[in-house]
């Protein structure tokens, strides 16, 4: 059974950085595309970034500045999301999601494409 566990969130001051981690268990990570999503209070869940299996194609939400960097380490079954220069608008619950994909490199920022979800990690940015 595939399980995802996020970590790395917390309360931080504006301008600081965080690295969020998503660990997948139950199968090898290299057959999964991974997406990071976030949901702020009172808002819908939006795709932030995603990374394809193995060779790691990446996509970022067009509305998100280049403060976000996604990466994967298949040997550790871990995908990371680095967020620099955090702003209060980044405050949200951050979720990772996984979808197995065997047809080349691909990932999606659409939440409905993903089959597996973690429980989320809270990021709270103070001004």
PDB file of N, CA, C and O in Angstrom, residues 63-125:
ATOM      1  N   UNK A  63       1.552  31.100 -11.569  1.00  0.00           N
ATOM      2  CA  UNK A  63       1.376  32.237 -10.669  1.00  0.00           C
ATOM      3  C   UNK A  63       2.406  32.266  -9.550  1.00  0.00           C
ATOM      4  O   UNK A  63       2.430  33.209  -8.765  1.00  0.00           O
ATOM      5  N   UNK A  64       3.212  31.230  -9.485  1.00  0.00           N
ATOM      6  CA  UNK A  64       4.189  31.143  -8.405  1.00  0.00           C
ATOM      7  C   UNK A  64       5.539  31.617  -8.916  1.00  0.00           C
ATOM      8  O   UNK A  64       6.002  31.213  -9.965  1.00  0.00           O
ATOM      9  N   UNK A  65       6.127  32.492  -8.167  1.00  0.00           N
ATOM     10  CA  UNK A  65       7.431  33.022  -8.545  1.00  0.00           C
ATOM     11  C   UNK A  65       8.481  31.920  -8.468  1.00  0.00           C
ATOM     12  O   UNK A  65       8.232  30.840  -7.965  1.00  0.00           O
ATOM     13  N   UNK A  66       9.667  32.233  -8.921  1.00  0.00           N
ATOM     14  CA  UNK A  66      10.719  31.221  -8.928  1.00  0.00           C
ATOM     15  C   UNK A  66      11.350  31.029  -7.561  1.00  0.00           C
ATOM     16  O   UNK A  66      12.533  30.748  -7.450  1.00  0.00           O
ATOM     17  N   UNK A  67      10.566  31.181  -6.525  1.00  0.00           N
ATOM     18  CA  UNK A  67      11.042  30.919  -5.169  1.00  0.00           C
ATOM     19  C   UNK A  67      10.934  29.457  -4.791  1.00  0.00           C
ATOM     20  O   UNK A  67      11.389  29.050  -3.728  1.00  0.00           O
ATOM     21  N   UNK A  68      10.283  28.669  -5.629  1.00  0.00           N
ATOM     22  CA  UNK A  68      10.028  27.268  -5.325  1.00  0.00           C
ATOM     23  C   UNK A  68      10.913  26.377  -6.199  1.00  0.00           C
ATOM     24  O   UNK A  68      11.054  26.616  -7.395  1.00  0.00           O
ATOM     25  N   UNK A  69      11.466  25.338  -5.584  1.00  0.00           N
ATOM     26  CA  UNK A  69      12.269  24.360  -6.328  1.00  0.00           C
ATOM     27  C   UNK A  69      11.895  22.964  -5.867  1.00  0.00           C
ATOM     28  O   UNK A  69      11.978  22.663  -4.679  1.00  0.00           O
ATOM     29  N   UNK A  70      11.510  22.123  -6.821  1.00  0.00           N
ATOM     30  CA  UNK A  70      11.176  20.736  -6.514  1.00  0.00           C
ATOM     31  C   UNK A  70      12.322  19.847  -6.950  1.00  0.00           C
ATOM     32  O   UNK A  70      12.981  20.105  -7.958  1.00  0.00           O
ATOM     33  N   UNK A  71      12.559  18.795  -6.178  1.00  0.00           N
ATOM     34  CA  UNK A  71      13.617  17.844  -6.509  1.00  0.00           C
ATOM     35  C   UNK A  71      13.248  16.478  -5.948  1.00  0.00           C
ATOM     36  O   UNK A  71      12.386  16.375  -5.077  1.00  0.00           O
ATOM     37  N   UNK A  72      13.914  15.447  -6.465  1.00  0.00           N
ATOM     38  CA  UNK A  72      13.617  14.108  -5.967  1.00  0.00           C
ATOM     39  C   UNK A  72      14.907  13.334  -5.766  1.00  0.00           C
ATOM     40  O   UNK A  72      15.890  13.545  -6.483  1.00  0.00           O
ATOM     41  N   UNK A  73      14.886  12.426  -4.782  1.00  0.00           N
ATOM     42  CA  UNK A  73      15.984  11.502  -4.535  1.00  0.00           C
ATOM     43  C   UNK A  73      15.359  10.114  -4.468  1.00  0.00           C
ATOM     44  O   UNK A  73      14.833   9.713  -3.415  1.00  0.00           O
ATOM     45  N   UNK A  74      15.392   9.410  -5.571  1.00  0.00           N
ATOM     46  CA  UNK A  74      14.737   8.109  -5.619  1.00  0.00           C
ATOM     47  C   UNK A  74      15.380   7.108  -4.675  1.00  0.00           C
ATOM     48  O   UNK A  74      14.704   6.194  -4.184  1.00  0.00           O
ATOM     49  N   UNK A  75      16.660   7.272  -4.402  1.00  0.00           N
ATOM     50  CA  UNK A  75      17.333   6.341  -3.489  1.00  0.00           C
ATOM     51  C   UNK A  75      16.798   6.475  -2.067  1.00  0.00           C
ATOM     52  O   UNK A  75      16.903   5.541  -1.268  1.00  0.00           O
ATOM     53  N   UNK A  76      16.214   7.626  -1.746  1.00  0.00           N
ATOM     54  CA  UNK A  76      15.649   7.854  -0.418  1.00  0.00           C
ATOM     55  C   UNK A  76      14.127   7.898  -0.452  1.00  0.00           C
ATOM     56  O   UNK A  76      13.504   8.230   0.561  1.00  0.00           O
ATOM     57  N   UNK A  77      13.552   7.604  -1.612  1.00  0.00           N
ATOM     58  CA  UNK A  77      12.085   7.644  -1.761  1.00  0.00           C
ATOM     59  C   UNK A  77      11.507   8.988  -1.300  1.00  0.00           C
ATOM     60  O   UNK A  77      10.418   9.036  -0.716  1.00  0.00           O
ATOM     61  N   UNK A  78      12.226  10.058  -1.612  1.00  0.00           N
ATOM     62  CA  UNK A  78      11.869  11.371  -1.086  1.00  0.00           C
ATOM     63  C   UNK A  78      11.819  12.419  -2.197  1.00  0.00           C
ATOM     64  O   UNK A  78      12.695  12.467  -3.061  1.00  0.00           O
ATOM     65  N   UNK A  79      10.786  13.248  -2.141  1.00  0.00           N
ATOM     66  CA  UNK A  79      10.685  14.434  -2.993  1.00  0.00           C
ATOM     67  C   UNK A  79      10.646  15.646  -2.090  1.00  0.00           C
ATOM     68  O   UNK A  79       9.928  15.663  -1.086  1.00  0.00           O
ATOM     69  N   UNK A  80      11.420  16.661  -2.444  1.00  0.00           N
ATOM     70  CA  UNK A  80      11.514  17.868  -1.626  1.00  0.00           C
ATOM     71  C   UNK A  80      10.970  19.072  -2.377  1.00  0.00           C
ATOM     72  O   UNK A  80      11.004  19.123  -3.604  1.00  0.00           O
ATOM     73  N   UNK A  81      10.483  20.028  -1.612  1.00  0.00           N
ATOM     74  CA  UNK A  81      10.050  21.323  -2.154  1.00  0.00           C
ATOM     75  C   UNK A  81      10.740  22.399  -1.335  1.00  0.00           C
ATOM     76  O   UNK A  81      10.439  22.557  -0.149  1.00  0.00           O
ATOM     77  N   UNK A  82      11.654  23.107  -1.952  1.00  0.00           N
ATOM     78  CA  UNK A  82      12.342  24.201  -1.269  1.00  0.00           C
ATOM     79  C   UNK A  82      11.631  25.496  -1.584  1.00  0.00           C
ATOM     80  O   UNK A  82      11.349  25.796  -2.751  1.00  0.00           O
ATOM     81  N   UNK A  83      11.304  26.253  -0.546  1.00  0.00           N
ATOM     82  CA  UNK A  83      10.630  27.539  -0.709  1.00  0.00           C
ATOM     83  C   UNK A  83      11.523  28.610  -0.105  1.00  0.00           C
ATOM     84  O   UNK A  83      11.816  28.580   1.096  1.00  0.00           O
ATOM     85  N   UNK A  84      11.956  29.520  -0.937  1.00  0.00           N
ATOM     86  CA  UNK A  84      12.793  30.627  -0.477  1.00  0.00           C
ATOM     87  C   UNK A  84      11.968  31.893  -0.299  1.00  0.00           C
ATOM     88  O   UNK A  84      10.890  32.042  -0.878  1.00  0.00           O
ATOM     89  N   UNK A  85      12.494  32.798   0.518  1.00  0.00           N
ATOM     90  CA  UNK A  85      11.864  34.107   0.720  1.00  0.00           C
ATOM     91  C   UNK A  85      10.358  33.967   0.984  1.00  0.00           C
ATOM     92  O   UNK A  85       9.531  34.550   0.282  1.00  0.00           O
ATOM     93  N   UNK A  86      10.041  33.182   1.979  1.00  0.00           N
ATOM     94  CA  UNK A  86       8.638  32.921   2.305  1.00  0.00           C
ATOM     95  C   UNK A  86       7.883  34.203   2.595  1.00  0.00           C
ATOM     96  O   UNK A  86       8.407  35.130   3.229  1.00  0.00           O
ATOM     97  N   UNK A  87       6.646  34.245   2.133  1.00  0.00           N
ATOM     98  CA  UNK A  87       5.757  35.384   2.315  1.00  0.00           C
ATOM     99  C   UNK A  87       4.502  34.932   3.053  1.00  0.00           C
ATOM    100  O   UNK A  87       4.127  33.756   2.980  1.00  0.00           O
ATOM    101  N   UNK A  88       3.811  35.848   3.725  1.00  0.00           N
ATOM    102  CA  UNK A  88       2.581  35.451   4.415  1.00  0.00           C
ATOM    103  C   UNK A  88       1.578  34.754   3.496  1.00  0.00           C
ATOM    104  O   UNK A  88       0.842  33.864   3.938  1.00  0.00           O
ATOM    105  N   UNK A  89       1.554  35.102   2.234  1.00  0.00           N
ATOM    106  CA  UNK A  89       0.656  34.464   1.269  1.00  0.00           C
ATOM    107  C   UNK A  89       0.987  33.016   0.997  1.00  0.00           C
ATOM    108  O   UNK A  89       0.194  32.310   0.368  1.00  0.00           O
ATOM    109  N   UNK A  90       2.146  32.565   1.453  1.00  0.00           N
ATOM    110  CA  UNK A  90       2.518  31.158   1.306  1.00  0.00           C
ATOM    111  C   UNK A  90       1.951  30.287   2.425  1.00  0.00           C
ATOM    112  O   UNK A  90       2.077  29.059   2.389  1.00  0.00           O
ATOM    113  N   UNK A  91       1.334  30.911   3.417  1.00  0.00           N
ATOM    114  CA  UNK A  91       0.777  30.157   4.539  1.00  0.00           C
ATOM    115  C   UNK A  91      -0.337  29.246   4.048  1.00  0.00           C
ATOM    116  O   UNK A  91      -1.282  29.695   3.400  1.00  0.00           O
ATOM    117  N   UNK A  92      -0.210  27.962   4.348  1.00  0.00           N
ATOM    118  CA  UNK A  92      -1.175  26.975   3.860  1.00  0.00           C
ATOM    119  C   UNK A  92      -0.787  25.611   4.412  1.00  0.00           C
ATOM    120  O   UNK A  92       0.287  25.450   5.009  1.00  0.00           O
ATOM    121  N   UNK A  93      -1.666  24.656   4.178  1.00  0.00           N
ATOM    122  CA  UNK A  93      -1.296  23.266   4.378  1.00  0.00           C
ATOM    123  C   UNK A  93      -0.730  22.773   3.040  1.00  0.00           C
ATOM    124  O   UNK A  93      -1.375  22.938   1.996  1.00  0.00           O
ATOM    125  N   UNK A  94       0.448  22.194   3.089  1.00  0.00           N
ATOM    126  CA  UNK A  94       1.095  21.697   1.883  1.00  0.00           C
ATOM    127  C   UNK A  94       0.964  20.172   1.842  1.00  0.00           C
ATOM    128  O   UNK A  94       1.315  19.479   2.800  1.00  0.00           O
ATOM    129  N   UNK A  95       0.466  19.691   0.728  1.00  0.00           N
ATOM    130  CA  UNK A  95       0.246  18.263   0.533  1.00  0.00           C
ATOM    131  C   UNK A  95       1.124  17.760  -0.616  1.00  0.00           C
ATOM    132  O   UNK A  95       1.311  18.467  -1.611  1.00  0.00           O
ATOM    133  N   UNK A  96       1.591  16.532  -0.495  1.00  0.00           N
ATOM    134  CA  UNK A  96       2.178  15.882  -1.659  1.00  0.00           C
ATOM    135  C   UNK A  96       1.241  14.775  -2.123  1.00  0.00           C
ATOM    136  O   UNK A  96       0.458  14.229  -1.334  1.00  0.00           O
ATOM    137  N   UNK A  97       1.311  14.493  -3.405  1.00  0.00           N
ATOM    138  CA  UNK A  97       0.453  13.495  -4.019  1.00  0.00           C
ATOM    139  C   UNK A  97       1.275  12.673  -5.011  1.00  0.00           C
ATOM    140  O   UNK A  97       2.258  13.171  -5.557  1.00  0.00           O
ATOM    141  N   UNK A  98       0.859  11.436  -5.224  1.00  0.00           N
ATOM    142  CA  UNK A  98       1.616  10.528  -6.089  1.00  0.00           C
ATOM    143  C   UNK A  98       0.696   9.845  -7.083  1.00  0.00           C
ATOM    144  O   UNK A  98      -0.456   9.510  -6.773  1.00  0.00           O
ATOM    145  N   UNK A  99       1.242   9.651  -8.275  1.00  0.00           N
ATOM    146  CA  UNK A  99       0.530   8.904  -9.307  1.00  0.00           C
ATOM    147  C   UNK A  99       1.555   8.080 -10.088  1.00  0.00           C
ATOM    148  O   UNK A  99       2.539   8.630 -10.588  1.00  0.00           O
ATOM    149  N   UNK A 100       1.324   6.776 -10.186  1.00  0.00           N
ATOM    150  CA  UNK A 100       2.227   5.936 -10.965  1.00  0.00           C
ATOM    151  C   UNK A 100       2.074   6.264 -12.448  1.00  0.00           C
ATOM    152  O   UNK A 100       0.962   6.538 -12.932  1.00  0.00           O
ATOM    153  N   UNK A 101       3.198   6.277 -13.146  1.00  0.00           N
ATOM    154  CA  UNK A 101       3.180   6.658 -14.559  1.00  0.00           C
ATOM    155  C   UNK A 101       4.300   5.912 -15.274  1.00  0.00           C
ATOM    156  O   UNK A 101       5.462   6.044 -14.931  1.00  0.00           O
ATOM    157  N   UNK A 102       3.912   5.123 -16.291  1.00  0.00           N
ATOM    158  CA  UNK A 102       4.876   4.271 -16.973  1.00  0.00           C
ATOM    159  C   UNK A 102       5.083   4.664 -18.432  1.00  0.00           C
ATOM    160  O   UNK A 102       5.793   3.981 -19.162  1.00  0.00           O
ATOM    161  N   UNK A 103       4.456   5.749 -18.874  1.00  0.00           N
ATOM    162  CA  UNK A 103       4.499   6.143 -20.279  1.00  0.00           C
ATOM    163  C   UNK A 103       5.390   7.347 -20.500  1.00  0.00           C
ATOM    164  O   UNK A 103       4.955   8.363 -21.047  1.00  0.00           O
ATOM    165  N   UNK A 104       6.620   7.244 -20.064  1.00  0.00           N
ATOM    166  CA  UNK A 104       7.551   8.351 -20.250  1.00  0.00           C
ATOM    167  C   UNK A 104       7.422   9.366 -19.134  1.00  0.00           C
ATOM    168  O   UNK A 104       6.755   9.151 -18.125  1.00  0.00           O
ATOM    169  N   UNK A 105       8.027  10.489 -19.356  1.00  0.00           N
ATOM    170  CA  UNK A 105       8.076  11.490 -18.305  1.00  0.00           C
ATOM    171  C   UNK A 105       6.875  12.422 -18.378  1.00  0.00           C
ATOM    172  O   UNK A 105       6.539  12.965 -19.420  1.00  0.00           O
ATOM    173  N   UNK A 106       6.227  12.582 -17.249  1.00  0.00           N
ATOM    174  CA  UNK A 106       5.024  13.415 -17.207  1.00  0.00           C
ATOM    175  C   UNK A 106       4.684  13.689 -15.756  1.00  0.00           C
ATOM    176  O   UNK A 106       4.940  12.871 -14.867  1.00  0.00           O
ATOM    177  N   UNK A 107       4.091  14.837 -15.504  1.00  0.00           N
ATOM    178  CA  UNK A 107       3.448  15.097 -14.225  1.00  0.00           C
ATOM    179  C   UNK A 107       2.371  16.145 -14.458  1.00  0.00           C
ATOM    180  O   UNK A 107       2.319  16.760 -15.522  1.00  0.00           O
ATOM    181  N   UNK A 108       1.513  16.338 -13.490  1.00  0.00           N
ATOM    182  CA  UNK A 108       0.375  17.229 -13.646  1.00  0.00           C
ATOM    183  C   UNK A 108       0.201  18.097 -12.412  1.00  0.00           C
ATOM    184  O   UNK A 108       0.534  17.688 -11.295  1.00  0.00           O
ATOM    185  N   UNK A 109      -0.330  19.279 -12.603  1.00  0.00           N
ATOM    186  CA  UNK A 109      -0.697  20.150 -11.489  1.00  0.00           C
ATOM    187  C   UNK A 109      -2.196  20.080 -11.189  1.00  0.00           C
ATOM    188  O   UNK A 109      -2.710  20.891 -10.418  1.00  0.00           O
ATOM    189  N   UNK A 110      -2.861  19.094 -11.790  1.00  0.00           N
ATOM    190  CA  UNK A 110      -4.288  18.910 -11.550  1.00  0.00           C
ATOM    191  C   UNK A 110      -4.491  17.882 -10.445  1.00  0.00           C
ATOM    192  O   UNK A 110      -4.056  16.728 -10.563  1.00  0.00           O
ATOM    193  N   UNK A 111      -5.165  18.254  -9.395  1.00  0.00           N
ATOM    194  CA  UNK A 111      -5.297  17.370  -8.238  1.00  0.00           C
ATOM    195  C   UNK A 111      -6.017  16.081  -8.574  1.00  0.00           C
ATOM    196  O   UNK A 111      -5.713  15.029  -8.000  1.00  0.00           O
ATOM    197  N   UNK A 112      -6.935  16.078  -9.512  1.00  0.00           N
ATOM    198  CA  UNK A 112      -7.720  14.889  -9.798  1.00  0.00           C
ATOM    199  C   UNK A 112      -6.892  13.804 -10.481  1.00  0.00           C
ATOM    200  O   UNK A 112      -7.320  12.654 -10.542  1.00  0.00           O
ATOM    201  N   UNK A 113      -5.715  14.143 -10.968  1.00  0.00           N
ATOM    202  CA  UNK A 113      -4.875  13.161 -11.638  1.00  0.00           C
ATOM    203  C   UNK A 113      -4.190  12.220 -10.664  1.00  0.00           C
ATOM    204  O   UNK A 113      -3.768  11.136 -11.032  1.00  0.00           O
ATOM    205  N   UNK A 114      -4.117  12.613  -9.414  1.00  0.00           N
ATOM    206  CA  UNK A 114      -3.331  11.863  -8.434  1.00  0.00           C
ATOM    207  C   UNK A 114      -4.189  10.889  -7.628  1.00  0.00           C
ATOM    208  O   UNK A 114      -5.298  11.213  -7.216  1.00  0.00           O
ATOM    209  N   UNK A 115      -3.633   9.723  -7.374  1.00  0.00           N
ATOM    210  CA  UNK A 115      -4.358   8.680  -6.644  1.00  0.00           C
ATOM    211  C   UNK A 115      -4.038   8.642  -5.164  1.00  0.00           C
ATOM    212  O   UNK A 115      -4.856   8.185  -4.368  1.00  0.00           O
ATOM    213  N   UNK A 116      -2.848   9.066  -4.800  1.00  0.00           N
ATOM    214  CA  UNK A 116      -2.398   8.931  -3.414  1.00  0.00           C
ATOM    215  C   UNK A 116      -2.049  10.305  -2.847  1.00  0.00           C
ATOM    216  O   UNK A 116      -1.420  11.126  -3.536  1.00  0.00           O
ATOM    217  N   UNK A 117      -2.425  10.501  -1.605  1.00  0.00           N
ATOM    218  CA  UNK A 117      -2.218  11.793  -0.951  1.00  0.00           C
ATOM    219  C   UNK A 117      -1.664  11.596   0.455  1.00  0.00           C
ATOM    220  O   UNK A 117      -2.016  10.628   1.146  1.00  0.00           O
ATOM    221  N   UNK A 118      -0.831  12.538   0.867  1.00  0.00           N
ATOM    222  CA  UNK A 118      -0.403  12.584   2.247  1.00  0.00           C
ATOM    223  C   UNK A 118      -1.368  13.390   3.083  1.00  0.00           C
ATOM    224  O   UNK A 118      -2.365  13.935   2.575  1.00  0.00           O
ATOM    225  N   UNK A 119      -1.054  13.502   4.369  1.00  0.00           N
ATOM    226  CA  UNK A 119      -1.931  14.210   5.309  1.00  0.00           C
ATOM    227  C   UNK A 119      -1.629  15.697   5.376  1.00  0.00           C
ATOM    228  O   UNK A 119      -2.418  16.457   5.954  1.00  0.00           O
ATOM    229  N   UNK A 120      -0.524  16.115   4.831  1.00  0.00           N
ATOM    230  CA  UNK A 120      -0.204  17.532   4.782  1.00  0.00           C
ATOM    231  C   UNK A 120       0.711  17.987   5.899  1.00  0.00           C
ATOM    232  O   UNK A 120       0.784  17.369   6.967  1.00  0.00           O
ATOM    233  N   UNK A 121       1.403  19.081   5.640  1.00  0.00           N
ATOM    234  CA  UNK A 121       2.228  19.730   6.651  1.00  0.00           C
ATOM    235  C   UNK A 121       1.911  21.222   6.627  1.00  0.00           C
ATOM    236  O   UNK A 121       1.775  21.820   5.562  1.00  0.00           O
ATOM    237  N   UNK A 122       1.782  21.811   7.813  1.00  0.00           N
ATOM    238  CA  UNK A 122       1.361  23.196   7.926  1.00  0.00           C
ATOM    239  C   UNK A 122       2.552  24.137   7.785  1.00  0.00           C
ATOM    240  O   UNK A 122       3.584  23.953   8.437  1.00  0.00           O
ATOM    241  N   UNK A 123       2.355  25.158   6.966  1.00  0.00           N
ATOM    242  CA  UNK A 123       3.335  26.233   6.856  1.00  0.00           C
ATOM    243  C   UNK A 123       2.638  27.536   7.240  1.00  0.00           C
ATOM    244  O   UNK A 123       1.605  27.881   6.665  1.00  0.00           O
ATOM    245  N   UNK A 124       3.195  28.220   8.219  1.00  0.00           N
ATOM    246  CA  UNK A 124       2.615  29.470   8.698  1.00  0.00           C
ATOM    247  C   UNK A 124       3.705  30.534   8.678  1.00  0.00           C
ATOM    248  O   UNK A 124       4.701  30.407   9.388  1.00  0.00           O
ATOM    249  N   UNK A 125       3.515  31.560   7.858  1.00  0.00           N
ATOM    250  CA  UNK A 125       4.529  32.595   7.680  1.00  0.00           C
ATOM    251  C   UNK A 125       4.055  33.880   8.339  1.00  0.00           C
ATOM    252  O   UNK A 125       2.986  34.404   8.002  1.00  0.00           O
TER     253      UNK A 125
END
